[in-house]
Amino acid sequence: MAIEKGHRFAVAFDEAFPQGLVMVGEVSPDNEFQSREDKAAGRPVRQRVDESTGKRQWKFLATDLGETRAKRASFEVTLLADVQPVPSASEVMPGMRPVELEGLTAEPKVAGQGEYKYQSYVFRATGFKAADSAAAGKSSRSGSGSSAGAADGSKAA
């Protein structure tokens, strides 16, 4: 096989999300699973580290404005950075803000189960674009096209 499993393809934000992306809630650390035994022993919670870049992982819930299927419109996006990325856009509604991502990559994967499997993507980014470039990107978008998302931290095709 020419392309290894787990390969991350660089993708332009406007290609992946032509109608934009809304962050729901806040950015939080992507922590490793902690068992009951670990919690009972008082072991500290550890934040995940990306194997490819060595950067700490952060996550947030996103909604793709171009997705028409409700089950696939919202998904988690992973941010790879040493410090917690902060979106520069202000909230348009309580807990919701439009965002643009920089350093965006897509990793193909199969989602669903049984006969209902479909192609999806895991999205990772290095951070948020500045507010002035985000506003410029929105005015230049045509608004055509469609993207699909999945609630399992991926995005369907």
Short mmCIF file of N, CA and C in Angstrom, two decimals:
data_model
loop_
_atom_site.label_atom_id
_atom_site.label_comp_id
_atom_site.label_asym_id
_atom_site.label_seq_id
_atom_site.Cartn_x
_atom_site.Cartn_y
_atom_site.Cartn_z
N MET A 1 0.84 -1.17 0.00
CA MET A 1 0.00 0.00 0.00
C MET A 1 0.89 1.24 0.00
N ALA A 2 0.58 2.19 -0.86
CA ALA A 2 1.41 3.38 -1.01
C ALA A 2 1.21 4.38 0.12
N ILE A 3 0.00 4.50 0.62
CA ILE A 3 -0.28 5.44 1.71
C ILE A 3 -0.56 4.63 2.97
N GLU A 4 0.20 4.91 4.00
CA GLU A 4 0.06 4.18 5.26
C GLU A 4 -1.23 4.54 5.99
N LYS A 5 -1.75 3.60 6.75
CA LYS A 5 -2.91 3.86 7.60
C LYS A 5 -2.53 4.94 8.61
N GLY A 6 -3.42 5.86 8.86
CA GLY A 6 -3.17 6.94 9.80
C GLY A 6 -2.53 8.17 9.17
N HIS A 7 -2.35 8.16 7.84
CA HIS A 7 -1.76 9.33 7.18
C HIS A 7 -2.71 10.52 7.29
N ARG A 8 -2.16 11.68 7.58
CA ARG A 8 -2.94 12.91 7.72
C ARG A 8 -2.73 13.77 6.48
N PHE A 9 -3.82 14.09 5.80
CA PHE A 9 -3.76 14.91 4.60
C PHE A 9 -4.00 16.37 4.97
N ALA A 10 -3.12 17.26 4.53
CA ALA A 10 -3.34 18.68 4.75
C ALA A 10 -4.51 19.12 3.87
N VAL A 11 -5.41 19.92 4.44
CA VAL A 11 -6.58 20.38 3.70
C VAL A 11 -6.85 21.84 4.07
N ALA A 12 -7.25 22.61 3.07
CA ALA A 12 -7.60 24.01 3.32
C ALA A 12 -8.93 24.06 4.07
N PHE A 13 -9.04 24.99 5.00
CA PHE A 13 -10.25 25.11 5.81
C PHE A 13 -11.48 25.30 4.93
N ASP A 14 -11.40 26.17 3.91
CA ASP A 14 -12.55 26.44 3.05
C ASP A 14 -12.97 25.23 2.21
N GLU A 15 -12.03 24.31 1.95
CA GLU A 15 -12.39 23.09 1.23
C GLU A 15 -13.15 22.14 2.14
N ALA A 16 -12.72 22.02 3.37
CA ALA A 16 -13.35 21.09 4.31
C ALA A 16 -14.69 21.61 4.81
N PHE A 17 -14.77 22.92 5.03
CA PHE A 17 -15.97 23.52 5.61
C PHE A 17 -16.36 24.76 4.81
N PRO A 18 -16.92 24.60 3.61
CA PRO A 18 -17.20 25.75 2.76
C PRO A 18 -18.21 26.73 3.35
N GLN A 19 -19.09 26.27 4.23
CA GLN A 19 -20.07 27.19 4.82
C GLN A 19 -19.70 27.59 6.24
N GLY A 20 -18.55 27.15 6.71
CA GLY A 20 -18.07 27.56 8.01
C GLY A 20 -18.22 26.50 9.08
N LEU A 21 -17.68 26.83 10.25
CA LEU A 21 -17.65 25.93 11.39
C LEU A 21 -17.95 26.74 12.64
N VAL A 22 -18.77 26.19 13.51
CA VAL A 22 -19.12 26.85 14.76
C VAL A 22 -18.59 26.01 15.92
N MET A 23 -17.87 26.67 16.84
CA MET A 23 -17.40 26.00 18.04
C MET A 23 -18.50 26.09 19.09
N VAL A 24 -18.85 24.94 19.66
CA VAL A 24 -19.87 24.88 20.70
C VAL A 24 -19.16 24.60 22.02
N GLY A 25 -19.31 25.48 22.99
CA GLY A 25 -18.63 25.30 24.27
C GLY A 25 -17.23 25.86 24.23
N GLU A 26 -16.33 25.25 24.99
CA GLU A 26 -14.96 25.74 25.13
C GLU A 26 -13.95 24.66 24.75
N VAL A 27 -12.72 25.07 24.56
CA VAL A 27 -11.61 24.16 24.31
C VAL A 27 -11.22 23.54 25.65
N SER A 28 -11.02 22.22 25.66
CA SER A 28 -10.64 21.54 26.90
C SER A 28 -9.50 20.56 26.62
N PRO A 29 -8.75 20.19 27.66
CA PRO A 29 -7.67 19.20 27.46
C PRO A 29 -8.26 17.85 27.05
N ASP A 30 -7.57 17.15 26.17
CA ASP A 30 -7.96 15.80 25.76
C ASP A 30 -7.19 14.84 26.67
N ASN A 31 -7.83 14.42 27.75
CA ASN A 31 -7.17 13.60 28.77
C ASN A 31 -7.27 12.11 28.46
N GLU A 32 -6.27 11.38 28.93
CA GLU A 32 -6.28 9.93 28.79
C GLU A 32 -7.34 9.34 29.71
N PHE A 33 -7.79 8.14 29.38
CA PHE A 33 -8.77 7.45 30.21
C PHE A 33 -8.15 7.16 31.57
N GLN A 34 -8.93 7.37 32.61
CA GLN A 34 -8.46 7.07 33.96
C GLN A 34 -9.43 6.07 34.59
N SER A 35 -8.90 4.90 34.98
CA SER A 35 -9.74 3.85 35.56
C SER A 35 -10.14 4.21 36.99
N ARG A 36 -11.08 3.45 37.51
CA ARG A 36 -11.52 3.67 38.90
C ARG A 36 -10.36 3.46 39.87
N GLU A 37 -9.53 2.47 39.55
CA GLU A 37 -8.37 2.18 40.41
C GLU A 37 -7.40 3.37 40.42
N ASP A 38 -7.18 3.96 39.24
CA ASP A 38 -6.29 5.13 39.16
C ASP A 38 -6.86 6.30 39.96
N LYS A 39 -8.17 6.51 39.83
CA LYS A 39 -8.81 7.61 40.57
C LYS A 39 -8.72 7.36 42.08
N ALA A 40 -8.99 6.10 42.48
CA ALA A 40 -8.97 5.76 43.90
C ALA A 40 -7.55 5.91 44.48
N ALA A 41 -6.55 5.62 43.67
CA ALA A 41 -5.16 5.72 44.13
C ALA A 41 -4.66 7.17 44.11
N GLY A 42 -5.48 8.09 43.58
CA GLY A 42 -5.10 9.49 43.54
C GLY A 42 -4.09 9.84 42.46
N ARG A 43 -4.02 9.00 41.43
CA ARG A 43 -3.08 9.27 40.34
C ARG A 43 -3.57 10.49 39.54
N PRO A 44 -2.65 11.33 39.10
CA PRO A 44 -3.06 12.53 38.37
C PRO A 44 -3.58 12.19 36.97
N VAL A 45 -4.48 13.03 36.47
CA VAL A 45 -5.00 12.88 35.12
C VAL A 45 -3.91 13.35 34.16
N ARG A 46 -3.69 12.56 33.09
CA ARG A 46 -2.66 12.91 32.12
C ARG A 46 -3.30 13.33 30.80
N GLN A 47 -2.78 14.41 30.26
CA GLN A 47 -3.27 14.90 28.97
C GLN A 47 -2.60 14.11 27.85
N ARG A 48 -3.38 13.78 26.81
CA ARG A 48 -2.82 13.03 25.68
C ARG A 48 -1.81 13.88 24.91
N VAL A 49 -0.84 13.18 24.35
CA VAL A 49 0.18 13.81 23.52
C VAL A 49 0.13 13.15 22.15
N ASP A 50 0.13 13.95 21.09
CA ASP A 50 0.06 13.44 19.73
C ASP A 50 1.35 12.68 19.40
N GLU A 51 1.23 11.48 18.89
CA GLU A 51 2.39 10.65 18.58
C GLU A 51 3.22 11.21 17.44
N SER A 52 2.60 11.86 16.47
CA SER A 52 3.32 12.38 15.30
C SER A 52 4.08 13.66 15.60
N THR A 53 3.46 14.57 16.36
CA THR A 53 4.07 15.89 16.56
C THR A 53 4.68 16.09 17.94
N GLY A 54 4.27 15.29 18.91
CA GLY A 54 4.75 15.47 20.28
C GLY A 54 4.06 16.60 21.01
N LYS A 55 3.04 17.21 20.40
CA LYS A 55 2.31 18.32 21.01
C LYS A 55 1.14 17.79 21.84
N ARG A 56 0.74 18.58 22.83
CA ARG A 56 -0.41 18.21 23.67
C ARG A 56 -1.70 18.34 22.87
N GLN A 57 -2.68 17.48 23.20
CA GLN A 57 -3.95 17.47 22.49
C GLN A 57 -5.03 18.21 23.28
N TRP A 58 -5.78 19.03 22.56
CA TRP A 58 -6.92 19.76 23.10
C TRP A 58 -8.10 19.42 22.21
N LYS A 59 -9.32 19.58 22.69
CA LYS A 59 -10.47 19.22 21.87
C LYS A 59 -11.61 20.21 22.10
N PHE A 60 -12.49 20.28 21.10
CA PHE A 60 -13.71 21.05 21.23
C PHE A 60 -14.76 20.46 20.30
N LEU A 61 -16.03 20.74 20.63
CA LEU A 61 -17.14 20.28 19.83
C LEU A 61 -17.42 21.30 18.75
N ALA A 62 -17.53 20.84 17.51
CA ALA A 62 -17.77 21.72 16.37
C ALA A 62 -19.04 21.30 15.65
N THR A 63 -19.68 22.26 15.02
CA THR A 63 -20.84 21.99 14.18
C THR A 63 -20.55 22.55 12.79
N ASP A 64 -20.69 21.68 11.78
CA ASP A 64 -20.47 22.06 10.39
C ASP A 64 -21.76 22.67 9.85
N LEU A 65 -21.70 23.93 9.44
CA LEU A 65 -22.89 24.62 8.96
C LEU A 65 -23.38 24.12 7.61
N GLY A 66 -22.54 23.40 6.88
CA GLY A 66 -22.92 22.89 5.57
C GLY A 66 -23.52 21.49 5.60
N GLU A 67 -23.57 20.86 6.75
CA GLU A 67 -24.08 19.48 6.86
C GLU A 67 -25.59 19.49 7.05
N THR A 68 -26.28 18.71 6.22
CA THR A 68 -27.75 18.64 6.30
C THR A 68 -28.25 17.50 7.19
N ARG A 69 -27.40 16.50 7.44
CA ARG A 69 -27.80 15.38 8.29
C ARG A 69 -27.43 15.67 9.74
N ALA A 70 -28.41 15.75 10.60
CA ALA A 70 -28.21 16.16 12.00
C ALA A 70 -27.22 15.28 12.74
N LYS A 71 -27.25 13.97 12.50
CA LYS A 71 -26.37 13.05 13.22
C LYS A 71 -24.90 13.24 12.87
N ARG A 72 -24.63 13.84 11.72
CA ARG A 72 -23.25 14.01 11.27
C ARG A 72 -22.79 15.46 11.32
N ALA A 73 -23.64 16.37 11.77
CA ALA A 73 -23.29 17.80 11.75
C ALA A 73 -22.31 18.18 12.86
N SER A 74 -22.37 17.52 14.01
CA SER A 74 -21.50 17.87 15.13
C SER A 74 -20.48 16.77 15.38
N PHE A 75 -19.25 17.18 15.69
CA PHE A 75 -18.15 16.24 15.91
C PHE A 75 -17.06 16.95 16.69
N GLU A 76 -16.10 16.19 17.21
CA GLU A 76 -14.99 16.78 17.95
C GLU A 76 -13.83 17.06 17.00
N VAL A 77 -13.16 18.18 17.24
CA VAL A 77 -11.95 18.55 16.53
C VAL A 77 -10.81 18.51 17.54
N THR A 78 -9.68 17.94 17.15
CA THR A 78 -8.51 17.88 18.01
C THR A 78 -7.54 18.98 17.62
N LEU A 79 -7.09 19.75 18.60
CA LEU A 79 -6.09 20.79 18.38
C LEU A 79 -4.77 20.30 18.95
N LEU A 80 -3.68 20.51 18.22
CA LEU A 80 -2.35 20.09 18.64
C LEU A 80 -1.52 21.33 18.93
N ALA A 81 -1.25 21.57 20.21
CA ALA A 81 -0.50 22.77 20.59
C ALA A 81 0.11 22.56 21.98
N ASP A 82 1.21 23.26 22.25
CA ASP A 82 1.84 23.18 23.57
C ASP A 82 1.00 23.86 24.65
N VAL A 83 0.32 24.95 24.27
CA VAL A 83 -0.56 25.66 25.21
C VAL A 83 -1.97 25.68 24.64
N GLN A 84 -2.96 25.86 25.50
CA GLN A 84 -4.36 25.81 25.08
C GLN A 84 -4.68 26.91 24.07
N PRO A 85 -5.11 26.54 22.85
CA PRO A 85 -5.49 27.54 21.85
C PRO A 85 -6.76 28.28 22.29
N VAL A 86 -6.81 29.57 21.99
CA VAL A 86 -7.96 30.40 22.35
C VAL A 86 -8.54 30.99 21.08
N PRO A 87 -9.84 30.77 20.82
CA PRO A 87 -10.44 31.35 19.62
C PRO A 87 -10.51 32.87 19.74
N SER A 88 -10.30 33.56 18.63
CA SER A 88 -10.30 35.02 18.66
C SER A 88 -11.67 35.61 18.38
N ALA A 89 -12.58 34.84 17.81
CA ALA A 89 -13.92 35.34 17.50
C ALA A 89 -14.76 35.40 18.77
N SER A 90 -15.66 36.37 18.82
CA SER A 90 -16.54 36.49 19.97
C SER A 90 -17.78 35.62 19.77
N GLU A 91 -18.48 35.35 20.86
CA GLU A 91 -19.67 34.50 20.81
C GLU A 91 -20.80 35.21 20.06
N VAL A 92 -21.48 34.45 19.19
CA VAL A 92 -22.65 34.99 18.49
C VAL A 92 -23.93 34.63 19.24
N MET A 93 -23.86 33.57 20.00
CA MET A 93 -24.91 33.12 20.92
C MET A 93 -24.17 32.56 22.12
N PRO A 94 -24.82 32.47 23.27
CA PRO A 94 -24.11 31.92 24.44
C PRO A 94 -23.51 30.54 24.13
N GLY A 95 -22.19 30.43 24.28
CA GLY A 95 -21.49 29.17 24.07
C GLY A 95 -21.21 28.81 22.63
N MET A 96 -21.50 29.69 21.68
CA MET A 96 -21.29 29.39 20.26
C MET A 96 -20.52 30.52 19.59
N ARG A 97 -19.47 30.15 18.85
CA ARG A 97 -18.70 31.15 18.13
C ARG A 97 -18.20 30.58 16.81
N PRO A 98 -18.24 31.37 15.73
CA PRO A 98 -17.69 30.91 14.46
C PRO A 98 -16.17 30.88 14.55
N VAL A 99 -15.57 29.85 14.00
CA VAL A 99 -14.11 29.72 14.04
C VAL A 99 -13.59 29.29 12.68
N GLU A 100 -12.33 29.61 12.44
CA GLU A 100 -11.58 29.08 11.31
C GLU A 100 -10.32 28.47 11.88
N LEU A 101 -9.92 27.33 11.33
CA LEU A 101 -8.77 26.59 11.83
C LEU A 101 -7.58 26.75 10.91
N GLU A 102 -6.39 26.74 11.50
CA GLU A 102 -5.18 26.75 10.69
C GLU A 102 -4.42 25.46 10.94
N GLY A 103 -3.64 25.07 9.96
CA GLY A 103 -2.89 23.81 10.06
C GLY A 103 -3.82 22.61 10.07
N LEU A 104 -4.90 22.68 9.32
CA LEU A 104 -5.94 21.64 9.32
C LEU A 104 -5.48 20.40 8.55
N THR A 105 -5.68 19.23 9.16
CA THR A 105 -5.41 17.95 8.50
C THR A 105 -6.63 17.06 8.65
N ALA A 106 -6.79 16.14 7.70
CA ALA A 106 -7.88 15.18 7.72
C ALA A 106 -7.29 13.78 7.62
N GLU A 107 -7.71 12.89 8.51
CA GLU A 107 -7.27 11.49 8.48
C GLU A 107 -8.49 10.63 8.16
N PRO A 108 -8.49 9.94 7.01
CA PRO A 108 -9.64 9.11 6.66
C PRO A 108 -9.81 7.93 7.61
N LYS A 109 -11.06 7.56 7.85
CA LYS A 109 -11.36 6.38 8.65
C LYS A 109 -12.76 5.90 8.32
N VAL A 110 -13.05 4.67 8.72
CA VAL A 110 -14.37 4.10 8.53
C VAL A 110 -15.17 4.31 9.82
N ALA A 111 -16.38 4.82 9.68
CA ALA A 111 -17.24 5.04 10.84
C ALA A 111 -18.53 4.25 10.65
N GLY A 112 -19.33 4.19 11.69
CA GLY A 112 -20.56 3.44 11.64
C GLY A 112 -20.33 1.98 11.99
N GLN A 113 -21.40 1.20 11.93
CA GLN A 113 -21.27 -0.22 12.24
C GLN A 113 -22.21 -1.05 11.40
N GLY A 114 -21.88 -2.34 11.28
CA GLY A 114 -22.70 -3.24 10.49
C GLY A 114 -22.77 -2.81 9.05
N GLU A 115 -23.98 -2.82 8.50
CA GLU A 115 -24.15 -2.44 7.10
C GLU A 115 -24.24 -0.92 6.92
N TYR A 116 -24.13 -0.17 8.00
CA TYR A 116 -24.26 1.29 7.95
C TYR A 116 -22.90 2.00 8.07
N LYS A 117 -21.86 1.40 7.53
CA LYS A 117 -20.54 2.01 7.57
C LYS A 117 -20.44 3.08 6.49
N TYR A 118 -19.59 4.08 6.78
CA TYR A 118 -19.38 5.16 5.82
C TYR A 118 -17.98 5.74 6.01
N GLN A 119 -17.51 6.42 4.97
CA GLN A 119 -16.20 7.08 5.01
C GLN A 119 -16.31 8.34 5.87
N SER A 120 -15.39 8.52 6.80
CA SER A 120 -15.38 9.72 7.62
C SER A 120 -13.94 10.19 7.80
N TYR A 121 -13.77 11.30 8.51
CA TYR A 121 -12.44 11.88 8.72
C TYR A 121 -12.27 12.33 10.16
N VAL A 122 -11.06 12.22 10.65
CA VAL A 122 -10.69 12.80 11.93
C VAL A 122 -9.96 14.09 11.60
N PHE A 123 -10.46 15.21 12.13
CA PHE A 123 -9.84 16.50 11.85
C PHE A 123 -8.95 16.93 13.00
N ARG A 124 -7.76 17.41 12.64
CA ARG A 124 -6.82 17.98 13.61
C ARG A 124 -6.37 19.32 13.05
N ALA A 125 -6.06 20.25 13.96
CA ALA A 125 -5.57 21.57 13.55
C ALA A 125 -4.54 22.04 14.56
N THR A 126 -3.76 23.05 14.17
CA THR A 126 -2.75 23.58 15.07
C THR A 126 -3.26 24.76 15.87
N GLY A 127 -4.39 25.33 15.48
CA GLY A 127 -4.95 26.46 16.23
C GLY A 127 -6.04 27.17 15.45
N PHE A 128 -6.39 28.35 15.94
CA PHE A 128 -7.44 29.17 15.33
C PHE A 128 -6.80 30.30 14.54
N LYS A 129 -7.43 30.67 13.41
CA LYS A 129 -6.98 31.84 12.67
C LYS A 129 -7.39 33.09 13.42
N ALA A 130 -6.66 34.16 13.21
CA ALA A 130 -6.97 35.43 13.85
C ALA A 130 -8.32 35.96 13.36
N ALA A 131 -8.97 36.77 14.17
CA ALA A 131 -10.31 37.28 13.87
C ALA A 131 -10.36 38.05 12.56
N ASP A 132 -9.35 38.86 12.26
CA ASP A 132 -9.38 39.64 11.03
C ASP A 132 -9.29 38.76 9.79
N SER A 133 -8.49 37.68 9.82
CA SER A 133 -8.43 36.79 8.66
C SER A 133 -9.66 35.91 8.58
N ALA A 134 -10.28 35.61 9.73
CA ALA A 134 -11.52 34.81 9.72
C ALA A 134 -12.64 35.60 9.08
N ALA A 135 -12.74 36.90 9.38
CA ALA A 135 -13.78 37.74 8.79
C ALA A 135 -13.57 37.87 7.30
N ALA A 136 -12.33 37.99 6.87
CA ALA A 136 -12.03 38.10 5.44
C ALA A 136 -12.39 36.80 4.73
N GLY A 137 -12.14 35.66 5.37
CA GLY A 137 -12.47 34.37 4.76
C GLY A 137 -13.96 34.17 4.60
N LYS A 138 -14.74 34.65 5.55
CA LYS A 138 -16.19 34.50 5.47
C LYS A 138 -16.76 35.32 4.33
N SER A 139 -16.24 36.52 4.11
CA SER A 139 -16.78 37.36 3.05
C SER A 139 -16.40 36.82 1.68
N SER A 140 -15.31 36.04 1.57
CA SER A 140 -14.89 35.51 0.28
C SER A 140 -15.51 34.15 -0.02
N ARG A 141 -16.20 33.54 0.93
CA ARG A 141 -16.82 32.23 0.71
C ARG A 141 -18.03 32.35 -0.18
N SER A 142 -18.20 31.40 -1.06
CA SER A 142 -19.36 31.40 -1.94
C SER A 142 -20.57 30.78 -1.27
N GLY A 143 -20.35 29.93 -0.26
CA GLY A 143 -21.46 29.31 0.45
C GLY A 143 -21.99 28.09 -0.27
N SER A 144 -21.39 27.70 -1.38
CA SER A 144 -21.86 26.51 -2.08
C SER A 144 -21.09 25.29 -1.62
N GLY A 145 -21.60 24.14 -1.95
CA GLY A 145 -20.94 22.90 -1.55
C GLY A 145 -21.52 22.38 -0.26
N SER A 146 -21.11 21.15 0.10
CA SER A 146 -21.65 20.54 1.30
C SER A 146 -20.56 19.72 1.97
N SER A 147 -20.56 19.75 3.28
CA SER A 147 -19.66 18.91 4.06
C SER A 147 -20.50 18.05 4.96
N ALA A 148 -19.93 16.96 5.44
CA ALA A 148 -20.66 16.07 6.32
C ALA A 148 -19.84 15.81 7.56
N GLY A 149 -20.49 15.64 8.71
CA GLY A 149 -19.77 15.39 9.95
C GLY A 149 -20.36 14.23 10.70
N ALA A 150 -19.62 13.69 11.67
CA ALA A 150 -20.13 12.60 12.48
C ALA A 150 -19.88 12.92 13.94
N ALA A 151 -20.73 12.43 14.81
CA ALA A 151 -20.65 12.75 16.22
C ALA A 151 -19.55 11.97 16.93
N ASP A 152 -18.83 11.11 16.23
CA ASP A 152 -17.81 10.29 16.87
C ASP A 152 -16.42 10.89 16.75
N GLY A 153 -16.33 12.21 16.58
CA GLY A 153 -15.03 12.85 16.49
C GLY A 153 -14.49 12.81 15.08
N SER A 154 -15.33 12.56 14.11
CA SER A 154 -14.89 12.46 12.73
C SER A 154 -15.85 13.21 11.84
N LYS A 155 -15.55 13.19 10.57
CA LYS A 155 -16.37 13.88 9.59
C LYS A 155 -16.57 12.94 8.40
N ALA A 156 -17.80 12.76 8.00
CA ALA A 156 -18.13 11.82 6.92
C ALA A 156 -18.01 12.46 5.57
N ALA A 157 -17.81 11.63 4.56
CA ALA A 157 -17.73 12.13 3.18
C ALA A 157 -18.99 11.78 2.44
#
